[in-house]
């Protein structure tokens, strides 16, 4: 069996267990493990953002995936770079069979499209490394107060840093020897055209700090509705990633569909910004640890942005606070503006992958009980297209509506099979607050907790607002 044939079988099922079974049964297929590693490891980069146009030389074409993978090594290891790397890839693709060429294109695109990223290590334990990421610990009163107790004892940094919790889409900008790589929290690559203004600003940063990682969140300056903006950004990234492996005819159709829904894509590329809060040396980032105090790292990226007068890279709103009351005041100010919350950091702390206690998020989290009024299938072309993946919910009075997803596979199947019975059922959701827009009241960042068949009454809007008011006191 060719590796591509196996991938097509895995794509054909939506069941996680069946995907794992197929991969497990064929795990010893020659070169399969290496192909999966090259495509999914966050440590492997090829620095090529588009598949070059090439001619398949059918007379010379031969099926030799070993040759194909060896030809990528010099690109991966930066022995060949720039236009020479593109030419090497073009030459390699032209003399491969159609199936092997497709495998190479999927590897370069860093996505095999088999829908089992998180399950690969269940078949090959430890194969795919986790991308380094420093998250914030969940709020607890003791951890929160400890930050201020420690700051009082610190002559160099007698304060705590409070920052707005950006609610865009998280990205690391890896700046290395003229190359710019944007990757997600999970290490997935993001692709945008080289002439995007954000890239111009990142090149300016690279002129001061080479071999570094700038951490922040992508936002759209032209779209204040963050959930909507995040969806648009995700669609744009998916379009440019698909552009690498899809036939031109299909790519044109995808772009047309996007622009019919959202408008010209260039408008959003011009409005793309990254709101940043950290700068980490590249070696420290790879090793998952940095000893440089946060205040020094923050000052470095702040200085660069200020000196260079950058318009598409901005510092997140930041305050130095010396008391818990000042931090809570900043948090409640963020909530009043409809923002997600704040992060409080030790100014003297280093950086490490994980969720250290010296970084704590103050984030409103509340549970509401709402009733099901409708159902939505997954997006066509995705693994969930045949299953209900979103529930349309309302308050008892109908004045608040929301449409959370995030259901696990078993729940999606159950809901899909029982839609008629479930309409009107109470559902518990988690969210980060209530928002009031021109379209009415809704929830921020909702996710489904469970179906509550033991309840018959949903919360009213007034009850939801009272719940929100009570949890804003942060009395955990």
Coordinates of C-alpha atoms in Angstrom, one line a residue:
X1 CA 0.0 0.0 0.0
X2 CA 1.3 3.5 -0.8
X3 CA 1.3 6.0 2.1
X4 CA -1.1 8.2 0.2
X5 CA -3.6 5.4 -0.1
X6 CA -3.4 4.9 3.7
X7 CA -4.0 8.6 4.3
X8 CA -7.1 8.5 2.0
X9 CA -8.5 5.7 4.1
X10 CA -7.9 7.6 7.3
X11 CA -9.5 10.7 5.9
X12 CA -12.6 8.7 4.9
X13 CA -13.6 8.0 8.5
X14 CA -14.6 10.5 11.2
X15 CA -14.2 8.1 14.0
X16 CA -11.0 8.7 16.1
X17 CA -10.8 5.0 17.1
X18 CA -11.0 3.9 13.4
X19 CA -8.3 6.4 12.4
X20 CA -6.0 5.1 15.2
X21 CA -6.7 1.5 14.2
X22 CA -5.8 2.2 10.5
X23 CA -2.6 3.9 11.4
X24 CA -1.7 1.3 14.0
X25 CA -2.3 -1.6 11.5
X26 CA 0.1 0.1 9.0
X27 CA 2.6 1.7 11.4
X28 CA 5.5 -0.2 10.0
X29 CA 4.8 0.9 6.4
X30 CA 8.2 2.0 4.9
X31 CA 8.9 5.8 5.5
X32 CA 5.4 6.4 7.1
X33 CA 6.8 7.4 10.5
X34 CA 9.3 9.8 8.9
X35 CA 6.7 11.3 6.7
X36 CA 4.4 11.9 9.7
X37 CA 7.2 13.4 11.7
X38 CA 8.4 15.8 9.0
X39 CA 4.8 17.0 8.4
X40 CA 3.7 17.4 12.0
X41 CA 6.8 18.1 14.2
X42 CA 6.9 21.8 15.2
X43 CA 10.7 21.6 15.2
X44 CA 10.8 20.8 11.5
X45 CA 10.6 23.8 9.2
X46 CA 11.1 24.1 5.4
X47 CA 10.8 27.9 5.0
X48 CA 8.8 27.6 1.8
X49 CA 5.4 29.3 1.8
X50 CA 4.1 28.1 -1.6
X51 CA 4.6 25.1 -3.8
X52 CA 6.3 26.2 -7.0
X53 CA 4.8 25.6 -10.4
X54 CA 6.4 22.5 -11.8
X55 CA 6.1 20.1 -14.8
X56 CA 5.6 16.4 -14.1
X57 CA 8.1 14.7 -16.4
X58 CA 6.2 11.4 -16.8
X59 CA 9.1 9.7 -18.7
X60 CA 11.5 10.3 -15.8
X61 CA 9.0 10.0 -13.0
X62 CA 9.5 7.2 -10.6
X63 CA 8.1 6.2 -7.2
X64 CA 10.8 6.7 -4.7
X65 CA 9.7 8.4 -1.5
X66 CA 13.2 7.8 0.0
X67 CA 14.7 10.0 -2.7
X68 CA 12.0 12.6 -2.1
X69 CA 12.7 12.8 1.7
X70 CA 16.4 12.9 1.3
X71 CA 16.0 15.8 -1.2
X72 CA 14.2 17.8 1.5
X73 CA 17.0 17.4 4.1
X74 CA 19.2 20.2 2.8
X75 CA 16.2 22.5 2.7
X76 CA 15.2 21.6 6.3
X77 CA 18.8 21.9 7.5
X78 CA 19.2 25.3 5.8
X79 CA 22.1 24.0 3.6
X80 CA 20.0 25.3 0.6
X81 CA 17.9 28.4 1.2
X82 CA 15.9 31.0 -0.7
X83 CA 15.4 30.7 -4.4
X84 CA 17.8 27.7 -4.5
X85 CA 15.6 25.8 -2.1
X86 CA 12.5 26.5 -4.2
X87 CA 14.4 25.3 -7.3
X88 CA 15.4 22.1 -5.5
X89 CA 11.8 21.5 -4.5
X90 CA 10.6 22.2 -8.0
X91 CA 13.2 19.8 -9.5
X92 CA 12.3 17.1 -7.0
X93 CA 8.6 17.3 -7.6
X94 CA 9.0 17.1 -11.4
X95 CA 10.7 13.7 -11.3
X96 CA 8.4 12.0 -8.7
X97 CA 5.3 10.0 -9.3
X98 CA 2.0 11.8 -8.7
X99 CA 1.5 10.1 -5.4
X100 CA 5.0 10.8 -4.1
X101 CA 4.8 14.4 -5.2
X102 CA 1.5 14.7 -3.3
X103 CA 3.2 13.4 -0.2
X104 CA 6.0 16.0 -0.5
X105 CA 3.5 18.8 -1.0
X106 CA 1.7 17.8 2.2
X107 CA 4.9 17.7 4.1
X108 CA 5.9 21.2 2.9
X109 CA 2.4 22.4 3.9
X110 CA 3.0 20.9 7.4
X111 CA -0.4 19.1 7.4
X112 CA -1.2 15.6 6.2
X113 CA -4.9 16.4 6.5
X114 CA -5.7 13.1 8.2
X115 CA -7.5 14.7 11.1
X116 CA -5.6 13.0 13.9
X117 CA -2.9 15.5 15.0
X118 CA -3.5 14.8 18.7
X119 CA -3.7 11.1 18.2
X120 CA -0.4 10.4 16.4
X121 CA 1.5 9.9 19.7
X122 CA -1.0 7.2 20.6
X123 CA 0.4 5.2 17.8
X124 CA 4.0 6.4 17.9
X125 CA 4.6 7.4 21.5
X126 CA 6.6 10.6 21.9
X127 CA 7.0 11.1 18.1
X128 CA 5.5 14.6 17.9
X129 CA 7.0 17.1 20.3
X130 CA 4.9 19.8 21.9
X131 CA 5.6 23.3 20.8
X132 CA 6.9 25.4 23.7
X133 CA 4.2 27.6 25.2
X134 CA 4.0 29.6 28.4
X135 CA 0.4 29.8 29.6
X136 CA -1.1 31.5 32.6
X137 CA -2.3 29.6 35.7
X138 CA -6.0 29.7 36.5
X139 CA -6.9 32.3 39.1
X140 CA -6.8 31.4 42.8
X141 CA -6.7 34.0 45.5
X142 CA -3.5 32.5 47.1
X143 CA -1.5 32.5 43.8
X144 CA -2.7 36.0 43.0
X145 CA -1.7 37.5 46.4
X146 CA 1.6 35.6 46.4
X147 CA 2.7 37.6 43.4
X148 CA 2.4 40.9 45.4
X149 CA 4.0 39.4 48.5
X150 CA 7.1 38.4 46.4
X151 CA 7.2 41.8 44.7
X152 CA 7.4 43.6 48.0
X153 CA 10.6 41.7 48.8
X154 CA 12.1 42.4 45.4
X155 CA 14.3 45.6 45.4
X156 CA 14.8 45.5 41.6
X157 CA 11.1 44.8 40.6
X158 CA 8.8 45.9 43.5
X159 CA 5.7 45.6 41.3
X160 CA 3.6 43.2 39.3
X161 CA 2.8 43.6 35.6
X162 CA -0.9 43.6 34.6
X163 CA -1.8 43.2 31.0
X164 CA -5.0 43.0 28.9
X165 CA -5.7 39.3 28.0
X166 CA -5.7 39.6 24.2
X167 CA -8.6 37.6 22.7
X168 CA -7.2 37.3 19.2
X169 CA -5.6 34.2 17.8
X170 CA -2.3 33.2 19.5
X171 CA 0.9 33.2 17.4
X172 CA 4.6 33.0 17.8
X173 CA 6.6 35.0 15.2
X174 CA 9.9 33.2 14.8
X175 CA 12.5 35.6 13.3
X176 CA 15.6 33.9 12.1
X177 CA 18.2 35.0 9.5
X178 CA 15.8 36.8 7.2
X179 CA 13.0 34.2 7.6
X180 CA 9.7 34.9 9.3
X181 CA 7.6 31.9 10.5
X182 CA 4.2 32.4 12.2
X183 CA 3.1 29.4 14.2
X184 CA 0.2 28.6 16.5
X185 CA 0.3 27.4 20.1
X186 CA 0.4 23.8 18.7
X187 CA 3.2 24.6 16.3
X188 CA 1.0 24.7 13.2
X189 CA 2.4 27.1 10.5
X190 CA 0.5 30.1 9.3
X191 CA 1.0 31.5 5.8
X192 CA 0.4 35.0 4.5
X193 CA 1.8 36.7 1.4
X194 CA 5.3 38.1 1.8
X195 CA 4.1 41.7 1.0
X196 CA 1.6 41.7 3.9
X197 CA 2.4 44.9 5.9
X198 CA 2.7 42.8 9.1
X199 CA 5.6 41.0 7.6
X200 CA 7.3 44.3 6.7
X201 CA 7.1 45.3 10.4
X202 CA 8.4 41.9 11.5
X203 CA 11.4 42.4 9.2
X204 CA 12.1 45.7 10.9
X205 CA 12.1 43.9 14.3
X206 CA 14.5 41.3 12.9
X207 CA 16.9 44.1 12.0
X208 CA 17.3 44.7 15.8
X209 CA 16.7 41.3 17.3
X210 CA 17.6 38.3 15.1
X211 CA 17.2 34.7 16.2
X212 CA 14.2 35.5 18.5
X213 CA 10.6 34.7 19.0
X214 CA 8.0 37.4 19.4
X215 CA 4.9 36.2 21.2
X216 CA 1.4 37.8 20.7
X217 CA -2.0 37.5 19.1
X218 CA -3.2 38.2 15.6
X219 CA -6.1 40.7 15.4
X220 CA -7.8 42.6 12.6
X221 CA -7.8 46.4 13.1
X222 CA -10.8 46.6 10.8
X223 CA -13.0 44.2 12.7
X224 CA -13.8 45.1 16.4
X225 CA -15.9 41.9 16.9
X226 CA -13.1 39.6 18.1
X227 CA -14.8 36.3 17.6
X228 CA -15.7 37.3 14.0
X229 CA -12.2 38.6 13.4
X230 CA -10.7 35.3 14.7
X231 CA -12.9 33.4 12.3
X232 CA -11.8 35.5 9.4
X233 CA -8.1 35.2 10.3
X234 CA -8.5 31.4 10.5
X235 CA -10.2 31.3 7.1
X236 CA -7.4 33.4 5.5
X237 CA -4.7 31.2 7.0
X238 CA -6.5 28.1 5.8
X239 CA -6.9 29.6 2.3
X240 CA -3.1 30.3 2.0
X241 CA -2.2 26.9 3.4
X242 CA -4.6 25.1 1.0
X243 CA -3.2 27.2 -1.8
X244 CA 0.1 25.2 -1.5
X245 CA -1.5 21.9 -2.3
X246 CA -4.8 22.5 -4.1
X247 CA -5.1 22.8 -7.9
X248 CA -5.4 26.5 -9.1
X249 CA -9.0 26.0 -10.1
X250 CA -10.0 24.9 -6.6
X251 CA -8.1 27.7 -5.0
X252 CA -9.8 30.3 -7.1
X253 CA -13.2 28.9 -6.1
X254 CA -12.2 29.0 -2.4
X255 CA -11.1 32.6 -2.7
X256 CA -14.3 33.5 -4.5
X257 CA -16.4 31.9 -1.7
X258 CA -14.4 33.8 1.0
X259 CA -14.8 37.1 -0.7
X260 CA -18.5 36.6 -1.3
X261 CA -18.9 36.2 2.4
X262 CA -16.4 38.7 3.8
X263 CA -15.2 41.0 1.0
X264 CA -11.8 41.4 -0.6
X265 CA -9.1 39.4 1.2
X266 CA -6.5 42.2 0.7
X267 CA -8.5 44.5 3.0
X268 CA -7.9 42.0 5.8
X269 CA -4.3 41.5 5.0
X270 CA -3.7 45.3 5.2
X271 CA -5.5 45.3 8.6
X272 CA -3.6 42.3 10.1
X273 CA -1.8 43.2 13.3
X274 CA 0.0 41.3 16.1
X275 CA -0.4 42.6 19.7
X276 CA 2.6 41.3 21.5
X277 CA 3.8 40.9 25.1
X278 CA 7.1 39.0 25.0
X279 CA 10.4 38.5 23.2
X280 CA 12.3 35.3 23.8
X281 CA 15.8 34.3 22.4
X282 CA 15.3 31.5 19.8
X283 CA 17.6 29.0 21.6
X284 CA 15.8 29.6 24.9
X285 CA 12.4 29.1 23.2
X286 CA 13.5 25.8 21.7
X287 CA 14.8 24.6 25.0
X288 CA 11.6 25.7 26.8
X289 CA 13.3 28.0 29.3
X290 CA 14.7 31.5 29.6
X291 CA 16.2 33.1 32.7
X292 CA 16.0 36.7 31.6
X293 CA 13.5 38.6 33.8
X294 CA 10.2 39.4 32.1
X295 CA 10.6 43.2 32.6
X296 CA 13.8 43.1 30.6
X297 CA 12.3 41.1 27.8
X298 CA 9.2 43.3 27.7
X299 CA 11.4 46.4 27.6
X300 CA 13.3 45.1 24.6
X301 CA 10.2 44.5 22.4
X302 CA 8.6 47.7 23.6
X303 CA 11.7 49.7 22.7
X304 CA 11.9 48.2 19.3
X305 CA 8.3 48.9 18.4
X306 CA 8.6 52.5 19.7
X307 CA 11.9 53.2 17.9
X308 CA 10.8 51.7 14.6
X309 CA 7.3 53.4 14.8
X310 CA 5.6 50.2 13.7
X311 CA 1.9 50.3 12.8
X312 CA 1.1 46.6 12.5
X313 CA 2.9 45.4 15.7
X314 CA 1.6 46.8 19.0
X315 CA 2.2 46.2 22.7
X316 CA -0.7 44.9 24.6
X317 CA -2.1 47.3 27.2
X318 CA 0.2 47.1 30.2
X319 CA 0.2 48.6 33.7
X320 CA 2.6 48.3 36.6
X321 CA 0.6 47.6 39.8
X322 CA 1.8 47.5 43.4
X323 CA -1.3 46.2 45.1
X324 CA -4.0 43.6 44.5
X325 CA -6.6 46.3 44.4
X326 CA -4.8 48.1 41.5
X327 CA -4.7 44.8 39.6
X328 CA -8.4 44.1 40.2
X329 CA -9.2 47.7 39.1
X330 CA -7.4 47.0 35.8
X331 CA -9.3 43.7 35.5
X332 CA -12.7 45.3 36.1
X333 CA -11.9 48.1 33.6
X334 CA -11.2 45.4 31.0
X335 CA -14.5 43.7 31.8
X336 CA -16.4 46.9 31.5
X337 CA -15.0 47.4 28.0
X338 CA -16.2 44.0 27.0
X339 CA -12.7 42.5 27.0
X340 CA -11.9 39.0 28.2
X341 CA -9.8 39.8 31.3
X342 CA -6.2 40.4 32.3
X343 CA -3.0 38.5 33.0
X344 CA -0.8 39.4 36.0
X345 CA 2.9 38.6 35.8
X346 CA 5.9 38.6 38.1
X347 CA 8.2 41.3 36.6
X348 CA 11.3 39.3 37.8
X349 CA 10.3 35.9 36.4
X350 CA 11.9 34.1 33.5
X351 CA 10.0 32.2 30.8
X352 CA 9.3 28.5 30.7
X353 CA 7.0 26.2 28.7
X354 CA 4.0 25.3 30.8
X355 CA 1.7 27.2 33.2
X356 CA 4.0 28.7 35.9
X357 CA 2.4 30.2 39.1
X358 CA 4.2 33.5 38.4
X359 CA 1.7 34.2 35.6
X360 CA -2.0 34.2 36.6
X361 CA -5.1 35.0 34.5
X362 CA -7.9 37.1 35.9
X363 CA -10.7 35.9 33.6
X364 CA -14.4 35.8 34.2
X365 CA -15.7 32.3 33.8
X366 CA -19.4 31.6 34.4
X367 CA -21.9 28.8 33.7
X368 CA -25.4 29.5 32.3
X369 CA -28.3 27.2 31.6
X370 CA -29.9 27.8 28.1
X371 CA -32.3 26.0 25.9
X372 CA -31.7 24.4 22.5
X373 CA -33.6 26.2 19.7
X374 CA -31.7 24.9 16.7
X375 CA -28.8 22.9 15.3
X376 CA -25.9 23.4 12.9
X377 CA -23.9 20.8 11.0
X378 CA -20.1 21.1 10.8
X379 CA -18.5 23.1 8.0
X380 CA -18.6 21.3 4.6
X381 CA -15.3 19.7 3.7
X382 CA -14.3 19.2 7.4
X383 CA -14.3 16.0 9.4
X384 CA -17.5 17.1 11.2
X385 CA -19.6 18.0 8.1
X386 CA -22.0 15.1 8.7
X387 CA -22.5 15.8 12.4
X388 CA -24.2 18.5 14.4
X389 CA -21.3 20.5 15.9
X390 CA -23.0 23.7 17.0
X391 CA -26.1 24.2 19.2
X392 CA -28.2 27.3 18.8
X393 CA -29.2 28.3 22.3
X394 CA -31.5 31.0 23.9
X395 CA -32.3 32.3 27.4
X396 CA -35.9 31.5 28.6
X397 CA -37.0 35.0 27.6
X398 CA -35.4 34.7 24.2
X399 CA -33.4 38.0 24.7
X400 CA -30.0 36.3 24.8
X401 CA -28.8 33.9 22.1
X402 CA -25.6 32.1 21.4
X403 CA -24.2 29.2 19.3
X404 CA -21.4 27.3 21.1
X405 CA -19.5 24.4 19.7
X406 CA -16.7 22.4 21.2
X407 CA -18.7 19.1 21.5
X408 CA -16.8 15.9 21.8
X409 CA -17.3 13.3 19.1
X410 CA -19.7 11.1 21.1
X411 CA -21.9 14.0 22.0
X412 CA -22.0 15.2 18.4
X413 CA -23.2 11.8 17.3
X414 CA -25.8 11.6 20.0
X415 CA -27.2 15.0 19.2
X416 CA -27.3 14.3 15.5
X417 CA -29.3 11.1 16.1
X418 CA -31.7 12.7 18.5
X419 CA -32.3 16.3 17.2
X420 CA -36.1 15.9 17.3
X421 CA -36.1 14.8 21.0
X422 CA -33.5 17.4 22.1
X423 CA -35.1 20.6 20.9
X424 CA -35.9 22.6 24.0
X425 CA -33.5 20.6 26.2
X426 CA -31.5 22.7 28.7
X427 CA -27.7 22.9 28.1
X428 CA -25.1 24.1 30.5
X429 CA -22.4 26.3 28.9
X430 CA -19.3 28.0 30.1
X431 CA -18.5 31.5 28.8
X432 CA -16.4 34.6 29.7
X433 CA -19.2 37.1 30.0
X434 CA -22.2 38.6 28.3
X435 CA -22.0 41.0 25.4
X436 CA -24.6 43.4 24.0
X437 CA -24.3 44.2 20.3
X438 CA -26.5 45.6 17.6
X439 CA -27.7 42.0 17.1
X440 CA -28.7 41.7 20.8
X441 CA -27.3 40.0 23.9
X442 CA -24.9 37.0 23.5
X443 CA -22.1 35.3 25.3
X444 CA -18.3 35.7 25.0
X445 CA -16.3 32.5 24.1
X446 CA -19.0 30.0 24.9
X447 CA -18.4 26.3 25.1
X448 CA -20.7 23.4 25.9
X449 CA -20.4 21.7 29.3
X450 CA -23.2 19.2 29.2
X451 CA -26.9 18.5 28.4
X452 CA -29.0 19.0 31.5
X453 CA -31.9 16.6 31.1
X454 CA -32.6 17.0 34.8
X455 CA -33.5 20.6 34.3
X456 CA -36.6 22.1 32.6
X457 CA -36.0 25.9 32.9
X458 CA -33.3 28.0 31.2
X459 CA -31.9 31.1 32.8
X460 CA -33.5 34.4 31.8
X461 CA -31.4 37.3 30.5
X462 CA -31.8 39.0 33.9
X463 CA -30.6 35.9 35.7
X464 CA -27.6 35.6 33.3
X465 CA -26.6 39.3 34.1
X466 CA -26.9 38.6 37.8
X467 CA -24.6 35.5 37.5
X468 CA -22.1 37.6 35.6
X469 CA -22.2 40.4 38.2
X470 CA -21.6 37.9 41.0
X471 CA -18.6 36.2 39.4
X472 CA -16.9 39.5 38.6
X473 CA -16.0 39.8 42.3
X474 CA -13.3 37.1 41.8
X475 CA -14.1 35.6 45.2
X476 CA -12.8 32.1 44.5

